[in-house]
Coordinates of C-alpha atoms in Angstrom, one line a residue:
Chain A
K1 CA 78.6 102.6 81.7
A2 CA 82.1 103.9 82.2
G3 CA 84.9 101.5 83.0
V4 CA 87.7 101.9 85.5
T5 CA 89.7 104.9 84.7
Q6 CA 93.4 105.3 85.6
T7 CA 95.5 108.4 85.3
P8 CA 98.1 109.1 84.2
R9 CA 98.6 106.4 81.6
Y10 CA 102.3 107.0 81.2
L11 CA 104.8 108.8 83.4
I12 CA 108.5 109.0 83.8
K13 CA 110.2 109.8 87.1
T14 CA 113.7 109.8 88.4
R15 CA 115.1 107.9 91.4
G16 CA 114.2 109.4 94.7
Q17 CA 111.1 111.2 93.5
Q18 CA 107.6 110.3 94.5
V19 CA 104.5 109.5 92.4
T20 CA 100.8 109.5 92.9
L21 CA 98.5 107.4 90.6
S22 CA 94.7 107.8 90.5
C23 CA 91.9 105.3 89.9
S24 CA 88.2 106.0 89.4
P25 CA 86.2 102.8 89.8
I26 CA 83.1 101.8 88.0
S27 CA 80.1 103.6 89.5
G28 CA 78.7 101.7 92.5
H29 CA 81.8 99.6 93.1
R30 CA 83.2 100.2 96.6
S31 CA 86.1 97.8 96.4
V32 CA 89.3 99.0 94.7
S33 CA 92.5 96.8 94.4
W34 CA 95.9 97.8 93.1
Y35 CA 98.4 95.5 91.4
Q36 CA 102.0 95.9 90.2
Q37 CA 102.9 94.1 87.0
T38 CA 106.5 93.5 85.9
P39 CA 108.0 91.0 83.5
G40 CA 110.0 89.4 86.2
Q41 CA 107.5 89.2 89.1
G42 CA 104.3 89.1 87.2
L43 CA 101.1 90.4 88.8
Q44 CA 101.6 91.2 92.5
F45 CA 98.8 92.4 94.8
L46 CA 99.5 95.7 96.5
F47 CA 96.4 96.5 98.6
E48 CA 92.7 96.5 98.6
Y49 CA 90.4 99.3 99.9
F50 CA 86.7 99.0 100.7
S51 CA 84.7 101.9 102.1
E52 CA 87.8 104.0 102.7
T53 CA 89.5 101.3 104.7
Q54 CA 92.5 99.2 103.7
R55 CA 91.2 95.6 104.0
N56 CA 94.1 93.6 102.7
K57 CA 97.7 94.4 101.9
G58 CA 100.4 92.6 99.9
N59 CA 104.1 92.2 100.6
F60 CA 105.4 95.6 99.6
P61 CA 107.6 98.0 101.5
G62 CA 106.1 101.0 103.3
R63 CA 107.1 103.3 100.4
F64 CA 103.9 102.0 98.8
S65 CA 100.8 103.5 100.2
G66 CA 97.2 104.1 99.2
R67 CA 93.9 105.6 100.2
Q68 CA 90.3 105.6 99.2
F69 CA 88.0 108.6 99.2
S70 CA 84.3 108.7 100.1
N71 CA 83.3 108.5 96.4
S72 CA 85.4 105.3 96.1
R73 CA 88.1 106.9 94.0
S74 CA 91.5 105.7 95.0
E75 CA 95.0 106.9 94.9
M76 CA 98.3 105.1 95.4
N77 CA 101.6 106.7 96.2
V78 CA 105.1 105.5 95.9
S79 CA 107.8 107.5 97.7
T80 CA 111.5 107.5 97.2
L81 CA 111.3 105.8 93.8
E82 CA 113.7 103.1 92.9
L83 CA 114.6 101.7 89.5
G84 CA 112.8 98.5 90.4
D85 CA 109.5 100.3 90.8
S86 CA 109.3 100.6 87.0
A87 CA 106.1 98.7 86.2
L88 CA 102.6 98.7 85.0
Y89 CA 100.3 99.6 87.9
L90 CA 96.8 98.2 87.5
C91 CA 93.7 99.3 89.4
A92 CA 90.6 97.1 89.6
S93 CA 87.2 97.6 91.1
S94 CA 84.4 95.2 92.0
W95 CA 81.3 94.7 94.0
D96 CA 81.9 93.3 97.4
G97 CA 81.8 89.6 98.1
P98 CA 83.6 86.5 96.9
T99 CA 81.8 85.8 93.6
G100 CA 82.3 89.0 91.6
E101 CA 85.0 89.5 89.1
L102 CA 87.4 92.4 89.1
F103 CA 87.2 95.0 86.4
F104 CA 90.6 96.4 85.5
G105 CA 91.7 99.8 84.2
E106 CA 94.2 100.2 81.4
G107 CA 97.0 100.8 83.9
S108 CA 99.6 103.4 84.6
R109 CA 103.0 102.7 83.2
L110 CA 105.7 104.1 85.4
T111 CA 109.3 104.3 84.2
V112 CA 111.9 105.3 86.8
L113 CA 115.2 106.6 85.4
Chain B
A1 CA 97.5 79.9 101.8
Q2 CA 96.1 80.4 98.3
S3 CA 98.2 79.9 95.2
V4 CA 97.8 79.4 91.5
A5 CA 100.1 77.6 89.1
Q6 CA 100.2 77.9 85.4
P7 CA 102.8 75.3 84.4
E8 CA 103.3 76.5 80.8
D9 CA 104.9 79.9 80.1
Q10 CA 104.1 79.5 76.4
V11 CA 101.5 77.6 74.4
N12 CA 101.6 77.5 70.6
V13 CA 98.6 76.3 68.6
A14 CA 97.6 76.3 64.9
E15 CA 94.7 78.4 63.9
G16 CA 91.5 76.3 63.9
N17 CA 92.9 73.7 66.3
P18 CA 91.6 73.4 69.9
L19 CA 93.5 75.1 72.6
T20 CA 94.1 74.4 76.3
V21 CA 95.8 76.7 78.8
K22 CA 96.4 74.9 82.1
C23 CA 95.9 76.1 85.6
T24 CA 96.0 74.4 89.0
Y25 CA 95.1 76.0 92.3
S26 CA 95.4 75.6 96.1
V27 CA 93.0 77.3 98.4
S28 CA 91.8 76.6 101.9
G29 CA 88.1 77.0 101.4
N30 CA 85.8 77.0 98.5
P31 CA 87.6 78.0 95.3
Y32 CA 86.5 81.0 93.4
L33 CA 88.4 80.8 90.1
F34 CA 88.8 83.3 87.3
W35 CA 90.4 83.6 83.9
Y36 CA 91.6 86.9 82.4
V37 CA 93.3 87.9 79.2
Q38 CA 95.7 90.7 78.6
Y39 CA 96.6 92.2 75.2
P40 CA 99.8 94.3 74.9
N41 CA 99.9 97.4 76.9
R42 CA 96.4 96.9 78.1
G43 CA 94.7 96.0 81.4
L44 CA 93.2 92.6 82.1
Q45 CA 89.9 91.6 80.6
F46 CA 87.6 89.1 82.4
L47 CA 86.9 85.9 80.5
L48 CA 85.0 83.6 82.9
K49 CA 84.7 82.4 86.4
Y50 CA 83.8 79.4 88.5
I51 CA 81.9 79.9 91.7
T52 CA 79.7 76.8 92.1
G53 CA 77.5 74.5 90.0
D54 CA 78.4 73.1 86.7
N55 CA 82.0 72.1 86.2
L56 CA 82.0 73.4 82.7
V57 CA 81.9 77.2 82.6
K58 CA 81.3 79.2 79.4
G59 CA 82.7 82.6 79.0
S60 CA 83.5 85.4 76.5
Y61 CA 84.8 85.0 73.0
G62 CA 84.0 81.3 72.8
F63 CA 86.2 80.3 75.8
E64 CA 85.2 77.8 78.4
A65 CA 86.9 76.3 81.4
E66 CA 86.6 73.0 83.2
F67 CA 86.7 72.8 86.9
N68 CA 88.1 69.6 88.3
K69 CA 87.9 69.4 92.1
S70 CA 89.8 66.2 92.5
Q71 CA 92.7 67.4 90.4
T72 CA 92.4 71.0 91.7
S73 CA 92.5 72.2 88.1
F74 CA 90.7 74.9 86.1
H75 CA 91.9 74.6 82.5
L76 CA 90.9 77.1 79.9
K77 CA 89.8 75.8 76.6
K78 CA 88.5 76.8 73.2
P79 CA 87.4 74.4 70.4
S80 CA 88.9 76.4 67.5
A81 CA 91.7 78.9 68.0
L82 CA 91.8 82.3 66.2
V83 CA 94.9 84.4 65.5
S84 CA 93.2 87.1 67.5
D85 CA 93.3 84.9 70.6
S86 CA 97.1 85.4 70.8
A87 CA 97.6 87.1 74.1
L88 CA 98.7 86.6 77.7
Y89 CA 96.3 84.6 79.8
F90 CA 96.1 84.6 83.6
C91 CA 94.4 82.2 86.0
A92 CA 93.4 83.6 89.4
V93 CA 91.9 82.5 92.7
R94 CA 90.1 84.4 95.4
D95 CA 90.4 83.1 99.0
Y96 CA 87.6 85.2 100.5
R97 CA 87.2 83.1 103.6
Q98 CA 90.8 83.5 104.4
T99 CA 91.2 87.2 103.7
G100 CA 87.7 88.7 103.7
A101 CA 88.8 90.8 100.8
N102 CA 88.1 91.0 97.1
N103 CA 91.6 90.8 95.8
L104 CA 92.7 87.9 93.5
F105 CA 95.9 85.9 93.5
F106 CA 97.2 85.5 90.0
G107 CA 99.3 82.8 88.3
T108 CA 102.4 83.8 86.4
G109 CA 100.6 83.9 83.1
T110 CA 100.7 81.8 79.9
R111 CA 101.5 83.4 76.5
L112 CA 99.3 81.9 73.8
T113 CA 100.4 82.2 70.2
V114 CA 98.0 81.1 67.5
I115 CA 99.9 80.4 64.3
P116 CA 98.1 81.2 61.0

């Protein structure tokens, strides 16, 4: 059974550009969550999508957005990149409900120059 | 509001010795607790979870965790550490009743180093 797949794995952008990251969840999982990981802030929750609807959102500016498609695949977008957006962006999928664990992808490492 | 605290940034233990990585939590409803491990430049891997039932939970790679409701703790343990256990460990809580969502709130992580 395939795991969570994130693309691209690595990317370099310059300030002011925008970036789109993609996540394919485990087959059958309808919940997809996104996290930002940095050395200084640790793991911070960005947003969660379920059945194409954003169900919960973390404390990030509006430059960070996401969406989910009918096949549960998800994308997140960051516009007007800042140096501080350099991070590992992790996607996770799960079954719905409180008891299931999240399954994480390998992440997309974004470097903003 | 939910929160998780990992009071130790770094834990060092000799190979073969028992290890403990500490975690305390705060959540309004029933606690759903998780431990994850992260190796360099990789995603997080699930180790174990507490949902309900026995306070001692067994997980992957010989790890276990003890849920203590009175102390609001969920410490990760292993009887005999391996060098390959060296990694970053995260404790996490889900407050499903509060958020109705699946996302987890993570602690700041504890770096475990097992010394040969």
